Amino acid sequence: MSYALSRPSSTQRSSLLLIVIGLHAGLFLVILAAKTIAPQIMEMPMIVELLPAPKMEEPPQAKPLPVAKPEPVRKPQPTPKIPTPLLETTTSDVPAPAAP
């Protein structure tokens, strides 16, 4: 409290005390009333219970997942063989002529 203000009179102090006591008594009465009303409130149906229940959606149907077709196993293609040239040869017992 500021020293610049004058001290409250006795009537002001007593009225403040009565206000504090009255608030405490009112709070006490509210607590007592809540204790007696609470069981009745607990027995009352909730507004949510009075509303019709929403229709349940069907669970999603199980569908097979799309699968890519497996590629067939490729057999290695045989490499083409180069045909070997056939040499035409003759067999002879005669010796070849000497080179000049």
Coordinates of N, CA and C in Angstrom, one line a residue:
M1 N 0.8 -1.2 0.0 CA 0.0 0.0 0.0 C 0.9 1.2 0.0
S2 N 0.4 2.2 -0.7 CA 1.2 3.5 -0.8 C 1.0 4.3 0.4
Y3 N 2.1 5.0 0.8 CA 2.0 5.8 2.0 C 1.3 7.1 1.7
A4 N 1.1 7.4 0.4 CA 0.5 8.7 0.0 C -1.0 8.6 0.3
L5 N -1.6 7.3 0.4 CA -3.0 7.2 0.6 C -3.3 7.1 2.1
S6 N -4.4 7.6 2.5 CA -4.8 7.6 3.9 C -5.2 6.2 4.3
R7 N -5.2 5.9 5.6 CA -5.5 4.6 6.1 C -7.0 4.4 5.9
P8 N -7.5 3.1 5.5 CA -8.9 2.9 5.4 C -9.6 3.0 6.7
S9 N -10.9 3.5 6.6 CA -11.6 3.6 7.9 C -12.1 2.3 8.4
S10 N -12.6 2.2 9.6 CA -13.1 0.9 10.1 C -14.2 0.4 9.3
T11 N -15.1 1.2 8.8 CA -16.2 0.7 8.0 C -15.7 0.1 6.7
Q12 N -14.7 0.7 6.1 CA -14.2 0.1 4.9 C -13.5 -1.2 5.2
R13 N -12.8 -1.3 6.3 CA -12.2 -2.6 6.6 C -13.2 -3.7 6.9
S14 N -14.3 -3.3 7.6 CA -15.3 -4.3 8.0 C -16.1 -4.7 6.7
S15 N -16.3 -3.8 5.8 CA -17.1 -4.2 4.6 C -16.2 -5.1 3.7
L16 N -14.9 -4.9 3.7 CA -14.0 -5.8 3.0 C -14.0 -7.1 3.6
L17 N -14.0 -7.2 4.9 CA -14.1 -8.5 5.6 C -15.4 -9.2 5.3
L18 N -16.5 -8.5 5.3 CA -17.8 -9.1 5.0 C -17.8 -9.6 3.5
I19 N -17.2 -8.9 2.6 CA -17.1 -9.3 1.2 C -16.3 -10.6 1.1
V20 N -15.2 -10.7 1.8 CA -14.4 -11.9 1.7 C -15.1 -13.1 2.4
I21 N -15.8 -12.9 3.5 CA -16.5 -14.0 4.2 C -17.7 -14.4 3.3
G22 N -18.4 -13.5 2.7 CA -19.5 -13.8 1.8 C -19.0 -14.6 0.6
L23 N -17.9 -14.3 0.0 CA -17.4 -15.0 -1.2 C -17.0 -16.5 -0.7
H24 N -16.4 -16.6 0.4 CA -16.1 -17.9 0.9 C -17.3 -18.8 1.2
A25 N -18.3 -18.1 1.8 CA -19.6 -18.9 2.0 C -20.3 -19.2 0.7
G26 N -20.3 -18.4 -0.3 CA -20.9 -18.7 -1.6 C -20.1 -19.8 -2.2
L27 N -18.8 -19.8 -2.2 CA -18.0 -20.9 -2.7 C -18.3 -22.2 -2.0
F28 N -18.5 -22.2 -0.7 CA -18.8 -23.4 0.0 C -20.2 -23.9 -0.4
L29 N -21.2 -23.0 -0.6 CA -22.5 -23.5 -1.0 C -22.5 -24.0 -2.4
V30 N -21.7 -23.5 -3.3 CA -21.6 -24.0 -4.6 C -21.0 -25.4 -4.6
I31 N -20.0 -25.6 -3.8 CA -19.4 -26.9 -3.7 C -20.4 -27.9 -3.1
L32 N -21.2 -27.5 -2.1 CA -22.2 -28.5 -1.6 C -23.3 -28.8 -2.6
A33 N -23.7 -27.8 -3.4 CA -24.7 -28.0 -4.4 C -24.2 -28.9 -5.5
A34 N -22.9 -28.7 -5.8 CA -22.3 -29.6 -6.9 C -22.2 -31.0 -6.4
K35 N -22.0 -31.2 -5.1 CA -21.9 -32.6 -4.6 C -23.3 -33.3 -4.7
T36 N -24.3 -32.6 -4.4 CA -25.6 -33.2 -4.4 C -26.2 -33.3 -5.9
I37 N -25.8 -32.5 -6.8 CA -26.3 -32.5 -8.1 C -25.5 -33.4 -9.0
A38 N -24.2 -33.6 -8.7 CA -23.3 -34.4 -9.5 C -23.9 -35.8 -9.8
P39 N -24.4 -36.6 -8.8 CA -24.9 -37.9 -9.2 C -26.1 -37.9 -10.2
Q40 N -26.9 -36.8 -10.1 CA -28.0 -36.7 -11.0 C -27.5 -36.4 -12.4
I41 N -26.5 -35.6 -12.5 CA -26.0 -35.2 -13.8 C -25.3 -36.4 -14.4
M42 N -24.7 -37.3 -13.6 CA -24.0 -38.4 -14.1 C -25.0 -39.4 -14.7
E43 N -26.2 -39.5 -14.1 CA -27.2 -40.4 -14.6 C -27.9 -40.0 -15.8
M44 N -27.9 -38.7 -16.1 CA -28.6 -38.2 -17.3 C -27.8 -38.6 -18.6
P45 N -28.6 -39.0 -19.6 CA -27.9 -39.3 -20.8 C -27.3 -38.1 -21.5
M46 N -26.2 -38.4 -22.1 CA -25.5 -37.3 -22.8 C -26.2 -37.0 -24.1
I47 N -26.0 -35.8 -24.6 CA -26.7 -35.4 -25.8 C -26.2 -36.2 -27.0
V48 N -24.9 -36.6 -26.9 CA -24.3 -37.5 -27.9 C -25.0 -38.8 -28.0
E49 N -25.4 -39.3 -26.8 CA -26.1 -40.6 -26.8 C -27.5 -40.5 -27.4
L50 N -28.1 -39.3 -27.4 CA -29.5 -39.2 -28.0 C -29.4 -39.1 -29.5
L51 N -28.3 -38.7 -30.1 CA -28.2 -38.6 -31.5 C -28.1 -40.0 -32.1
P52 N -28.7 -40.2 -33.3 CA -28.5 -41.5 -34.0 C -27.1 -41.7 -34.4
A53 N -26.7 -43.0 -34.3 CA -25.4 -43.4 -34.6 C -25.1 -43.3 -36.1
P54 N -24.0 -42.8 -36.5 CA -23.7 -42.7 -38.0 C -23.5 -44.1 -38.5
K55 N -23.9 -44.3 -39.8 CA -23.7 -45.6 -40.4 C -22.2 -45.9 -40.5
M56 N -21.9 -47.1 -40.2 CA -20.5 -47.5 -40.3 C -20.2 -47.8 -41.8
E57 N -19.0 -47.3 -42.2 CA -18.6 -47.6 -43.5 C -18.0 -49.0 -43.6
E58 N -18.2 -49.5 -44.8 CA -17.7 -50.9 -45.0 C -16.2 -50.9 -45.0
P59 N -15.6 -51.9 -44.4 CA -14.1 -51.9 -44.5 C -13.7 -52.1 -45.9
P60 N -12.6 -51.5 -46.3 CA -12.1 -51.6 -47.7 C -11.9 -53.1 -48.1
Q61 N -12.3 -53.4 -49.3 CA -12.1 -54.8 -49.8 C -10.6 -55.0 -50.1
A62 N -10.2 -56.2 -49.8 CA -8.8 -56.5 -50.1 C -8.7 -56.8 -51.6
K63 N -7.8 -56.1 -52.2 CA -7.5 -56.3 -53.7 C -6.1 -56.7 -53.8
P64 N -5.8 -57.5 -54.8 CA -4.4 -57.9 -55.0 C -3.6 -56.7 -55.6
L65 N -2.4 -56.5 -55.1 CA -1.7 -55.4 -55.6 C -1.2 -55.6 -57.1
P66 N -1.1 -54.6 -57.9 CA -0.7 -54.8 -59.2 C 0.8 -55.2 -59.2
V67 N 1.1 -56.3 -60.0 CA 2.4 -56.8 -60.1 C 2.9 -56.8 -61.5
A68 N 4.1 -56.3 -61.7 CA 4.6 -56.3 -63.1 C 4.9 -57.7 -63.5
K69 N 4.7 -58.0 -64.8 CA 5.0 -59.3 -65.3 C 6.5 -59.6 -65.3
P70 N 6.9 -60.7 -64.8 CA 8.3 -61.0 -64.8 C 8.8 -61.2 -66.2
E71 N 10.0 -60.7 -66.5 CA 10.5 -60.8 -67.8 C 11.0 -62.3 -67.9
P72 N 10.8 -62.9 -69.1 CA 11.3 -64.3 -69.2 C 12.8 -64.3 -69.2
V73 N 13.4 -65.3 -68.7 CA 14.8 -65.5 -68.7 C 15.3 -65.6 -70.1
R74 N 16.2 -64.8 -70.5 CA 16.7 -64.8 -71.8 C 17.9 -65.7 -71.9
K75 N 17.8 -66.6 -72.8 CA 19.0 -67.6 -73.0 C 20.0 -66.8 -73.9
P76 N 21.2 -67.0 -73.6 CA 22.2 -66.3 -74.4 C 22.2 -66.9 -75.8
Q77 N 22.2 -66.0 -76.8 CA 22.2 -66.5 -78.2 C 23.6 -67.0 -78.5
P78 N 23.7 -68.1 -79.2 CA 25.0 -68.5 -79.6 C 25.6 -67.6 -80.6
T79 N 26.9 -67.4 -80.4 CA 27.6 -66.4 -81.3 C 27.8 -67.1 -82.6
P80 N 27.5 -66.5 -83.7 CA 27.7 -67.1 -85.0 C 29.2 -67.5 -85.2
K81 N 29.4 -68.7 -85.6 CA 30.8 -69.1 -85.9 C 31.1 -68.7 -87.3
I82 N 32.3 -68.2 -87.5 CA 32.8 -67.8 -88.8 C 33.2 -69.1 -89.5
P83 N 32.6 -69.3 -90.7 CA 33.0 -70.6 -91.4 C 34.5 -70.5 -91.8
T84 N 35.1 -71.6 -91.5 CA 36.6 -71.6 -92.0 C 36.6 -71.9 -93.4
P85 N 37.5 -71.2 -94.2 CA 37.5 -71.5 -95.6 C 38.1 -72.9 -95.9
L86 N 37.5 -73.5 -96.8 CA 38.0 -74.9 -97.1 C 39.1 -74.7 -98.2
L87 N 40.2 -75.3 -98.0 CA 41.3 -75.3 -98.9 C 41.2 -76.5 -99.8
E88 N 41.3 -76.2 -101.1 CA 41.3 -77.4 -102.0 C 42.7 -77.8 -102.2
T89 N 43.0 -78.9 -101.8 CA 44.3 -79.5 -101.9 C 44.3 -80.8 -102.7
T90 N 45.4 -81.1 -103.2 CA 45.5 -82.4 -103.9 C 46.7 -83.1 -103.3
T91 N 46.6 -84.3 -103.3 CA 47.8 -85.1 -102.8 C 48.5 -85.6 -104.1
S92 N 49.8 -85.5 -104.0 CA 50.7 -85.9 -105.1 C 52.0 -86.4 -104.6
D93 N 52.5 -87.5 -105.2 CA 53.8 -88.0 -104.8 C 54.9 -87.4 -105.6
V94 N 54.6 -86.6 -106.6 CA 55.6 -86.0 -107.5 C 56.1 -84.7 -106.8
P95 N 57.4 -84.5 -106.7 CA 57.9 -83.3 -106.1 C 57.6 -82.1 -106.9
A96 N 57.5 -81.0 -106.3 CA 57.2 -79.8 -106.9 C 58.4 -79.3 -107.7
P97 N 58.2 -78.7 -108.9 CA 59.4 -78.2 -109.6 C 60.1 -77.2 -108.8
A98 N 61.4 -77.1 -109.0 CA 62.2 -76.2 -108.3 C 62.0 -74.8 -108.8
A99 N 62.1 -73.9 -107.9 CA 61.8 -72.5 -108.3 C 63.0 -71.9 -109.1
P100 N 62.8 -71.2 -110.1 CA 64.0 -70.7 -110.9 C 64.7 -69.6 -110.2

